Coordinates of C-alpha atoms and ligand atoms in Angstrom, one line a residue:
Chain A
X1 CA 27.2 -17.6 10.5
X2 CA 26.7 -18.3 14.1
X3 CA 23.9 -20.9 14.5
X4 CA 21.8 -18.6 16.6
X5 CA 21.7 -15.8 14.0
X6 CA 18.1 -16.1 12.9
X7 CA 17.5 -12.8 11.0
X8 CA 17.4 -12.6 7.2
X9 CA 20.9 -12.5 5.7
X10 CA 21.6 -10.7 2.5
X11 CA 22.3 -12.9 -0.5
X12 CA 24.8 -10.9 -2.7
X13 CA 24.2 -10.8 -6.4
X14 CA 26.8 -10.2 -9.2
X15 CA 26.2 -6.5 -9.2
X16 CA 26.3 -6.2 -5.4
X17 CA 29.3 -8.6 -4.6
X18 CA 31.6 -5.6 -4.4
X19 CA 29.3 -3.7 -2.0
X20 CA 29.2 -6.6 0.4
X21 CA 32.9 -7.4 0.1
X22 CA 33.8 -3.8 0.9
X23 CA 31.3 -3.8 3.8
X24 CA 33.1 -6.9 5.1
X25 CA 36.3 -4.9 5.2
X26 CA 34.7 -2.0 7.0
X27 CA 34.1 0.3 4.0
X28 CA 30.7 1.6 2.8
X29 CA 30.7 2.1 -1.0
X30 CA 28.1 3.1 -3.5
X31 CA 28.0 3.9 -7.3
X32 CA 28.6 7.1 -9.0
X33 CA 27.9 7.6 -12.7
X34 CA 30.9 8.7 -14.8
X35 CA 28.6 10.3 -17.4
X36 CA 26.2 12.4 -15.3
X37 CA 27.9 12.3 -11.8
X38 CA 24.7 11.0 -10.2
X39 CA 25.1 8.8 -7.1
X40 CA 22.9 5.8 -6.4
X41 CA 22.0 3.2 -3.8
X42 CA 21.6 0.2 -4.4
X43 CA 24.1 -1.2 -6.9
X44 CA 22.8 -1.7 -10.4
X45 CA 24.2 -2.3 -13.9
X46 CA 22.9 1.1 -15.1
X47 CA 22.6 4.6 -13.8
X48 CA 18.9 5.3 -13.0
X49 CA 19.4 9.0 -13.7
X50 CA 20.8 8.7 -17.3
X51 CA 20.8 5.0 -18.2
X52 CA 24.6 5.0 -18.6
X53 CA 26.3 1.7 -18.0
X54 CA 29.5 3.5 -17.0
X55 CA 29.5 3.5 -13.2
X56 CA 32.4 3.9 -10.7
X57 CA 32.5 2.8 -7.1
X58 CA 33.2 5.5 -4.5
X59 CA 33.7 5.2 -0.8
X60 CA 31.4 6.9 1.6
X61 CA 32.8 9.1 4.4
X62 CA 30.5 6.9 6.6
X63 CA 28.8 10.1 7.8
X64 CA 25.2 11.0 7.3
X65 CA 22.1 12.2 8.9
X66 CA 18.8 10.6 9.9
X67 CA 16.3 11.1 7.2
X68 CA 13.4 9.3 8.9
X69 CA 12.9 6.4 11.3
X70 CA 10.3 4.1 12.9
X71 CA 10.5 2.1 16.1
X72 CA 9.4 -1.5 15.8
X73 CA 7.4 -2.9 18.8
X74 CA 6.1 -6.0 17.0
X75 CA 8.5 -8.4 15.3
X76 CA 8.0 -8.6 11.5
X77 CA 10.1 -11.7 11.5
X78 CA 10.8 -14.1 14.4
X79 CA 14.5 -13.2 14.3
X80 CA 13.8 -9.7 15.6
X81 CA 11.8 -10.6 18.6
X82 CA 14.6 -10.3 21.1
X83 CA 15.7 -6.9 19.7
X84 CA 12.3 -5.2 20.4
X85 CA 11.9 -2.3 20.4
X86 CA 14.5 -1.5 17.6
X87 CA 15.0 1.5 15.4
X88 CA 14.7 1.2 11.6
X89 CA 15.9 4.2 9.5
X90 CA 16.5 5.7 6.2
X91 CA 19.9 7.4 6.4
X92 CA 21.0 10.2 4.0
X93 CA 24.8 9.9 3.4
X94 CA 27.0 13.0 3.1
X95 CA 27.4 12.4 -0.6
X96 CA 23.6 12.4 -1.1
X97 CA 22.5 8.8 -1.4
X98 CA 19.9 7.4 0.9
X99 CA 20.0 3.9 2.3
X100 CA 17.9 1.7 4.6
X101 CA 19.6 0.7 7.9
X102 CA 19.1 0.7 11.7
X103 CA 20.2 3.2 14.3
X104 CA 21.9 1.6 17.2
X105 CA 23.7 2.9 20.3
X106 CA 20.8 5.1 21.4
X107 CA 17.5 4.3 23.4
X108 CA 14.6 3.6 21.1
X109 CA 12.8 6.7 22.3
X110 CA 11.2 9.0 19.7
X111 CA 12.0 12.0 21.8
X112 CA 15.8 11.2 21.5
X113 CA 15.8 10.7 17.8
X114 CA 15.7 13.8 15.6
X115 CA 15.4 14.0 11.8
X116 CA 18.6 15.4 10.6
X117 CA 20.7 14.2 13.6
X118 CA 24.3 13.3 12.6
X119 CA 25.1 9.6 12.3
X120 CA 28.1 7.5 11.5
X121 CA 28.4 4.0 10.1
X122 CA 29.4 1.0 12.1
X123 CA 29.7 -2.5 10.8
X124 CA 28.0 -5.5 12.5
X125 CA 29.5 -8.9 11.5
X126 CA 26.6 -11.3 11.1
X127 CA 28.3 -14.1 9.1
X128 CA 31.7 -15.2 7.6
X129 CA 31.0 -13.1 4.6
X130 CA 28.5 -10.4 5.6
X131 CA 28.9 -7.3 7.7
X132 CA 25.9 -5.1 7.9
X133 CA 26.4 -1.3 7.8
X134 CA 24.4 0.2 10.7
X135 CA 24.5 3.7 12.1
X136 CA 25.1 5.3 15.5
X137 CA 24.8 8.9 16.7
X138 CA 28.0 10.7 15.7
X139 CA 30.0 13.0 18.0
Chain B
X1 CA 2.5 9.7 -21.4
X2 CA -1.2 8.8 -21.3
X3 CA -3.2 10.3 -24.2
X4 CA -6.0 12.1 -22.4
X5 CA -8.0 12.8 -25.4
X6 CA -8.2 9.0 -26.2
X7 CA -8.8 8.2 -22.6
X8 CA -11.8 10.6 -22.6
X9 CA -13.2 8.7 -25.5
X10 CA -12.9 5.6 -23.5
X11 CA -14.7 7.1 -20.5
X12 CA -18.0 5.2 -19.7
X13 CA -17.2 2.3 -22.1
X14 CA -17.6 -0.3 -19.5
X15 CA -20.0 -0.8 -16.6
X16 CA -19.9 -2.7 -13.4
X17 CA -23.0 -4.9 -13.1
X18 CA -22.1 -7.1 -10.1
X19 CA -20.2 -6.8 -6.8
X20 CA -20.0 -9.1 -3.8
X21 CA -18.0 -10.4 -0.9
X22 CA -17.5 -14.1 -0.1
X23 CA -20.3 -15.6 2.0
X24 CA -18.4 -14.8 5.2
X25 CA -15.7 -12.4 6.2
X26 CA -13.4 -12.1 9.2
X27 CA -12.2 -15.4 10.7
X28 CA -12.9 -18.0 8.1
X29 CA -10.3 -20.7 8.7
X30 CA -12.5 -23.4 7.2
X31 CA -12.2 -21.9 3.7
X32 CA -9.2 -21.8 1.4
X33 CA -8.3 -18.6 -0.5
X34 CA -9.5 -20.2 -3.8
X35 CA -12.8 -21.0 -2.1
X36 CA -13.1 -17.3 -1.1
X37 CA -12.4 -16.3 -4.7
X38 CA -15.0 -18.6 -6.0
X39 CA -17.8 -17.7 -3.5
X40 CA -17.3 -14.1 -4.2
X41 CA -17.3 -14.7 -8.0
X42 CA -20.6 -16.7 -7.8
X43 CA -22.1 -14.1 -5.6
X44 CA -21.1 -11.2 -7.8
X45 CA -22.4 -13.0 -10.9
X46 CA -25.7 -13.6 -9.1
X47 CA -25.8 -9.9 -8.3
X48 CA -25.4 -9.2 -12.0
X49 CA -27.8 -11.8 -13.1
X50 CA -25.1 -13.5 -15.2
X51 CA -23.8 -17.1 -15.4
X52 CA -20.2 -18.2 -14.8
X53 CA -20.3 -19.7 -18.3
X54 CA -20.7 -16.2 -19.7
X55 CA -17.4 -14.9 -18.3
X56 CA -14.8 -14.5 -21.0
X57 CA -12.1 -12.5 -19.1
X58 CA -10.5 -13.1 -15.8
X59 CA -8.4 -10.7 -13.6
X60 CA -6.8 -11.5 -10.3
X61 CA -3.8 -10.7 -8.1
X62 CA -2.0 -12.7 -5.4
X63 CA -2.9 -15.9 -7.3
X64 CA -2.4 -16.5 -10.9
X65 CA -5.4 -16.4 -13.2
X66 CA -4.3 -19.9 -14.2
X67 CA -5.1 -21.2 -10.7
X68 CA -8.4 -19.2 -10.3
X69 CA -9.7 -20.1 -13.8
X70 CA -8.9 -23.7 -13.4
X71 CA -10.6 -23.9 -10.0
X72 CA -13.7 -22.1 -11.4
X73 CA -13.7 -24.3 -14.5
X74 CA -13.6 -21.4 -17.0
X75 CA -11.4 -20.8 -20.1
X76 CA -11.0 -17.0 -20.4
X77 CA -10.1 -15.3 -23.7
X78 CA -8.5 -12.4 -21.9
X79 CA -6.3 -12.9 -18.8
X80 CA -4.6 -10.5 -16.5
X81 CA -2.6 -11.4 -13.4
X82 CA -1.2 -7.9 -12.7
X83 CA -0.1 -8.1 -9.1
X84 CA 1.3 -4.9 -7.7
X85 CA -0.2 -5.2 -4.2
X86 CA -3.6 -4.2 -2.9
X87 CA -4.2 -1.6 -5.7
X88 CA -4.2 -4.4 -8.3
X89 CA -7.9 -4.8 -8.4
X90 CA -8.6 -1.1 -9.0
X91 CA -6.1 -1.3 -11.8
X92 CA -7.8 -4.5 -13.1
X93 CA -11.0 -2.5 -13.5
X94 CA -9.3 -0.1 -15.8
X95 CA -7.7 -3.0 -17.7
X96 CA -11.1 -4.6 -18.0
X97 CA -12.6 -1.5 -19.5
X98 CA -9.8 -1.3 -22.0
X99 CA -10.1 -4.9 -23.0
X100 CA -13.9 -4.7 -23.4
X101 CA -13.6 -1.5 -25.4
X102 CA -11.0 -3.1 -27.6
X103 CA -13.2 -6.1 -28.2
X104 CA -11.2 -8.8 -26.5
X105 CA -14.1 -9.8 -24.2
X106 CA -17.5 -8.9 -23.0
X107 CA -17.9 -10.2 -19.5
X108 CA -14.9 -9.6 -17.2
X109 CA -14.6 -11.1 -13.8
X110 CA -12.2 -9.6 -11.2
X111 CA -11.7 -11.8 -8.1
X112 CA -9.9 -11.6 -4.9
X113 CA -9.5 -14.1 -2.0
X114 CA -7.1 -14.2 0.8
X115 CA -6.9 -15.9 4.2
X116 CA -4.7 -13.2 5.7
X117 CA -5.8 -14.1 9.2
X118 CA -5.8 -17.9 9.1
X119 CA -3.0 -18.6 6.6
X120 CA 0.1 -16.9 7.9
X121 CA 2.5 -18.5 5.5
X122 CA 4.7 -15.6 4.3
X123 CA 4.8 -14.9 0.6
X124 CA 8.2 -16.2 -0.6
X125 CA 10.5 -13.6 -2.1
X126 CA 13.7 -14.1 -4.1
X127 CA 16.4 -13.9 -1.5
X128 CA 18.6 -11.9 -3.9
X129 CA 15.9 -9.3 -4.7
X130 CA 16.8 -5.8 -3.7
X131 CA 14.2 -5.6 -0.9
X132 CA 15.3 -8.9 0.7
X133 CA 19.0 -8.0 0.2
X134 CA 19.0 -4.4 1.5
X135 CA 15.9 -3.9 3.8
X136 CA 15.0 -7.3 5.3
X137 CA 18.3 -7.7 7.1
X138 CA 17.5 -4.6 9.1
X139 CA 14.1 -5.7 10.1
X140 CA 12.5 -3.4 7.6
X141 CA 10.0 -6.0 6.6
X142 CA 6.3 -5.6 5.8
X143 CA 4.0 -2.6 5.6
X144 CA 3.7 -1.3 9.2
X145 CA 7.4 -0.4 9.6
X146 CA 7.8 0.9 6.1
X147 CA 4.7 3.1 6.2
X148 CA 5.7 4.2 9.7
X149 CA 8.9 5.6 8.3
X150 CA 7.1 7.5 5.6
X151 CA 4.7 8.9 8.3
X152 CA 7.5 10.0 10.5
X153 CA 8.9 12.0 7.6
X154 CA 5.5 13.6 7.0
X155 CA 5.4 14.6 10.7
X156 CA 8.8 16.2 10.3
X157 CA 7.7 18.2 7.3
X158 CA 4.2 19.2 8.4
X159 CA 4.1 18.9 12.2
X160 CA 3.8 15.9 14.5
X161 CA 0.8 17.0 16.6
X162 CA -1.4 17.9 13.7
X163 CA -0.4 14.7 11.9
X164 CA -1.4 12.7 15.0
X165 CA -4.7 14.5 15.3
X166 CA -5.5 13.7 11.6
X167 CA -4.7 10.0 12.2
X168 CA -7.0 9.9 15.2
X169 CA -9.8 11.7 13.2
X170 CA -9.5 8.9 10.5
X171 CA -9.4 6.0 13.0
X172 CA -12.5 7.4 14.8
X173 CA -14.6 8.4 11.8
X174 CA -13.9 5.1 10.0
X175 CA -15.0 3.1 13.1
X176 CA -18.2 5.1 13.2
X177 CA -19.0 3.9 9.6
X178 CA -18.1 0.3 10.6
X179 CA -20.5 0.6 13.5
X180 CA -23.2 1.0 10.7
X181 CA -22.1 -1.9 8.6
X182 CA -23.3 -5.3 9.8
X183 CA -20.5 -7.0 7.8
X184 CA -17.8 -5.0 9.5
X185 CA -15.4 -6.8 11.8
X186 CA -15.7 -4.0 14.4
X187 CA -19.5 -3.5 13.8
X188 CA -20.2 -3.7 17.5
X189 CA -17.1 -2.1 18.9
X190 CA -16.9 1.7 19.2
X191 CA -13.7 3.7 19.2
X192 CA -13.2 7.0 21.0
X193 CA -10.3 9.5 20.7
X194 CA -9.1 8.3 24.1
X195 CA -9.1 4.7 22.9
X196 CA -7.1 5.8 19.9
X197 CA -4.4 7.5 22.0
X198 CA -4.3 4.6 24.5
X199 CA -3.8 2.0 21.8
X200 CA -0.5 0.1 22.0
X201 CA 2.4 0.7 19.7
X202 CA 3.0 -1.5 16.7
X203 CA 5.6 0.5 14.9
X204 CA 6.0 4.0 16.3
X205 CA 4.5 6.4 15.2
X206 CA 1.7 3.8 14.6
X207 CA -0.6 2.6 17.3
X208 CA -2.4 -0.7 16.8
X209 CA -5.5 1.2 15.7
X210 CA -3.6 3.1 13.0
X211 CA -3.1 -0.3 11.3
X212 CA -5.6 -2.2 9.2
X213 CA -7.2 -5.5 10.2
X214 CA -5.9 -8.8 9.0
X215 CA -8.9 -11.0 8.0
X216 CA -10.0 -13.8 5.7
X217 CA -12.2 -12.5 2.9
X218 CA -12.9 -12.6 -0.8
X219 CA -14.6 -10.2 -3.2
X220 CA -15.4 -10.0 -6.9
X221 CA -16.6 -7.6 -9.5
X222 CA -18.3 -8.2 -12.8
X223 CA -17.8 -5.7 -15.6
X224 CA -19.4 -5.7 -19.0
X225 CA -20.4 -3.4 -22.0
X226 CA -22.8 -0.5 -21.4
X227 CA -25.2 -2.3 -23.7
X228 CA -25.3 -5.6 -21.8
X229 CA -25.4 -3.6 -18.5
X230 CA -28.8 -2.1 -19.5
X231 CA -30.3 -5.6 -19.3
X232 CA -28.5 -6.7 -16.1
X233 CA -30.3 -7.3 -12.9
X234 CA -29.5 -3.9 -11.2
X235 CA -28.3 -1.8 -14.1
X236 CA -24.7 -0.7 -14.6
X237 CA -22.3 1.7 -12.7
X238 CA -20.1 3.4 -15.3
X239 CA -16.4 3.4 -15.2
X240 CA -15.7 7.1 -16.0
X241 CA -12.0 7.6 -15.3
X242 CA -8.9 5.6 -14.4
X243 CA -5.2 5.9 -13.7
X244 CA -2.5 3.6 -12.6
X245 CA 1.2 3.4 -12.0
X246 CA 4.1 3.0 -9.6
X247 CA 7.4 4.7 -8.7
X248 CA 9.3 2.3 -6.4
X249 CA 9.1 -1.1 -4.7
X250 CA 10.9 -0.8 -1.3
X251 CA 10.3 2.2 0.9
X252 CA 13.9 3.4 1.0
X253 CA 13.6 3.9 -2.8
X254 CA 10.5 6.0 -2.7
X255 CA 11.3 9.3 -4.5
X256 CA 9.4 11.5 -2.1
X257 CA 8.1 9.8 1.1
X258 CA 5.1 12.2 1.3
X259 CA 4.1 12.0 -2.3
X260 CA 2.8 8.6 -3.6
X261 CA 1.9 7.9 -7.1
X262 CA -1.7 9.0 -6.6
X263 CA -0.3 12.5 -7.5
X264 CA -0.6 11.2 -11.1
X265 CA -3.4 8.7 -11.0
X266 CA -5.9 11.0 -9.2
X267 CA -5.7 14.0 -11.5
X268 CA -5.7 11.6 -14.5
X269 CA -8.8 9.7 -13.4
X270 CA -10.7 12.9 -12.7
X271 CA -9.8 14.6 -15.9
X272 CA -10.6 11.5 -17.9
X273 CA -14.0 11.5 -16.2
X274 CA -14.4 15.2 -16.8
X275 CA -15.2 15.9 -13.1
X276 CA -13.7 17.8 -10.2
X277 CA -13.1 16.8 -6.6
X278 CA -16.0 18.9 -5.4
X279 CA -18.3 16.9 -7.7
X280 CA -17.7 13.6 -5.8
X281 CA -20.3 12.3 -3.4
X282 CA -18.1 9.5 -2.0
X283 CA -14.4 8.9 -1.6
X284 CA -13.1 5.4 -1.0
X285 CA -9.4 5.3 -0.1
X286 CA -7.5 2.1 0.7
X287 CA -6.7 2.7 4.4
X288 CA -3.9 0.2 5.1
X289 CA -3.0 2.7 7.8
X290 CA -4.7 5.9 9.0
X291 CA -1.7 7.8 7.6
X292 CA -2.2 6.2 4.2
X293 CA -5.6 8.0 4.0
X294 CA -4.1 11.4 5.1
X295 CA -1.3 11.4 2.6
X296 CA -3.4 9.9 -0.2
X297 CA -6.1 12.6 0.0
X298 CA -3.3 15.2 -0.5
X299 CA -1.6 13.2 -3.3
X300 CA -5.0 12.9 -5.1
X301 CA -5.4 16.7 -4.9
X302 CA -8.3 17.0 -2.4
X303 CA -6.1 19.5 -0.6
X304 CA -2.5 20.8 -0.9
X305 CA 0.4 18.9 0.6
X306 CA 0.5 19.3 4.4
X307 CA -3.1 20.5 4.6
X308 CA -4.7 17.1 5.1
X309 CA -4.9 17.6 8.9
X310 CA -7.0 20.8 8.3
X311 CA -9.1 19.1 5.6
X312 CA -10.0 16.2 8.0
X313 CA -10.6 18.2 11.2
X314 CA -13.8 17.9 13.2
X315 CA -15.0 14.5 11.9
X316 CA -16.0 15.7 8.5
X317 CA -15.4 12.2 7.3
X318 CA -17.8 10.5 9.8
X319 CA -21.4 9.6 9.1
X320 CA -23.4 12.8 8.6
X321 CA -20.3 14.8 7.8
X322 CA -19.6 16.8 4.7
X323 CA -17.0 14.4 3.3
X324 CA -18.2 10.8 3.2
X325 CA -15.0 8.6 3.4
X326 CA -14.6 4.9 3.6
X327 CA -18.3 4.3 4.4
X328 CA -17.9 0.5 4.7
X329 CA -15.6 1.0 7.7
X330 CA -12.5 0.5 5.6
X331 CA -9.5 -1.8 6.0
X332 CA -9.2 -0.4 9.5
X333 CA -12.6 -1.6 10.8
X334 CA -14.5 -3.6 8.2
X335 CA -12.2 -6.1 6.6
X336 CA -8.7 -6.4 5.2
X337 CA -7.5 -9.8 4.0
X338 CA -4.1 -8.4 2.8
X339 CA -4.9 -6.8 -0.6
X340 CA -8.0 -4.7 0.2
X341 CA -8.3 -2.6 -3.0
X342 CA -11.3 -4.5 -4.5
X343 CA -13.5 -3.6 -1.5
X344 CA -13.2 0.1 -2.2
X345 CA -15.1 -0.6 -5.5
X346 CA -17.6 -3.0 -4.0
X347 CA -18.6 -0.3 -1.5
X348 CA -18.6 2.5 -4.1
X349 CA -21.0 0.5 -6.3
X350 CA -23.3 -0.3 -3.4
X351 CA -23.5 3.4 -2.4
X352 CA -24.0 4.6 -6.0
X353 CA -26.9 2.0 -6.3
X354 CA -28.4 3.2 -3.1
X355 CA -28.3 -0.2 -1.4
X356 CA -25.9 0.6 1.5
X357 CA -28.6 0.4 4.2
X358 CA -28.1 2.3 7.4
X359 CA -24.9 3.8 6.1
X360 CA -26.3 5.0 2.8
X361 CA -25.2 8.5 1.9
X362 CA -27.9 11.0 0.7
X363 CA -26.4 12.1 -2.7
X364 CA -24.9 9.2 -4.6
X365 CA -24.1 10.1 -8.2
X366 CA -20.3 10.0 -8.3
X367 CA -17.6 8.2 -6.4
X368 CA -13.8 7.9 -6.5
X369 CA -12.1 4.6 -5.4
X370 CA -8.4 4.5 -4.9
X371 CA -6.0 1.6 -4.1
X372 CA -2.5 1.7 -2.8
X373 CA -0.2 -1.3 -3.2
X374 CA 3.1 -2.5 -1.9
X375 CA 4.9 0.0 0.3
X376 CA 3.2 3.2 -0.9
X377 CA 4.5 1.8 -4.2
X378 CA 1.6 1.5 -6.7
X379 CA -1.7 3.2 -7.0
X380 CA -4.8 2.8 -9.0
X381 CA -7.6 5.3 -9.1
X382 CA -11.1 5.0 -10.7
X383 CA -14.0 7.4 -10.9
X384 CA -17.4 5.7 -11.0
X385 CA -20.9 7.1 -11.7
X386 CA -24.5 6.1 -12.0
X387 CA -25.2 5.3 -15.7
Ligands
ZN401 ZN1 24.1 8.9 -15.1

């Protein structure tokens, strides 16, 4: 981690090691239940739809749409002060799961952001072991 | 699932006999959170005409009951540190009723104390917890940003302009009530619709005045059996209905961003009490944000989804209006130390007793108090009535 990175850094857990390892190599993955076909974010040891412990990892296309957003004008943590204003979002991936993230590569202007607008994943390296999946407007 | 027949039998089996705040509210840097708990506890017991030595059950959130009981010097025989955010104290009231009815205790004390303004030390969270792992790295931290994302989704589903108008109606009507409450932080500060729209952004779509205060304050409630309530100093206010629950922790896991758990707790509390929305004389809704009130009224069934802006139009919720709402001035304009839920009950009891002074509502038989905790995560609803 660069010494000047002052934002919170994810601490992977046994059930999320694979998620973060894949993110580090530029892949966005999530779980799919092999019993009921439900997809879920975030990684767990059981399917929240049917309680099955039989889960597979599948790779996201990296494409999704903006489900909702907010624009932070006050830093909720000192590490975000220099980023203000920034766009937080919930993104709905093509395969149906929703995940928290940020939208980057667009002005933080509510008139430019539309619910349902197409987005694509980009990975921002924040440490030796962690790359954060973020989203930018898709072509 | 809750057994409604059994719950109906429980209705009215406990009474609130004491309510109070700490000696001072607002900026109180000279008092610790435990001092605020204790001041409020002593004041509420005095309101009830009871002694601390008579308390045999303790309920609190944010702090453990271990710390609060030790500080107070009491040894409770029933203990409950359920801590699911600002709704916790409304939930405690239901738990106190169940414990009293079951025979575990007779005099239950619910306390709250928080130096939200003066003690800015963040609550430590496990760094591997889902919220810290998946939301914090994106700056999705704390209530304003999370609730703002839910609000933006509501705007998408039901219209941005009408949502904005409803939020302004709530901010303005709540401030008018605060202007009638001498204990309110903004007692002396009016708020116009122009002031609302000119307020700076905190987390778009929230202006500063869409967001609750951050203050130092304590509050406490004393609950006992209906029999003992008869001999208390001011008589009892009956707990007639209750509901509680939660459906997520972090905002991105909320099953439906415009439908919080009040969709279950509101109807349950009303049915247990055997009353309808139109029977209520007062509605106290935890207003962490203006938007929280809008969506909660819909969730509780006061109006269908998306119709909150019509329901709240034209200042019906202001003093003199047809829908008395948050008559203490709310978390928005009265006080909000961080977990405000207990204050909804304090005010409901004062209004039902007829001791709310300049802001007293005319008809005061029945009130609903509702807390929301976490990130629209947990809710607790109670229906209260004059015994
Ligand atoms: Zn499954």
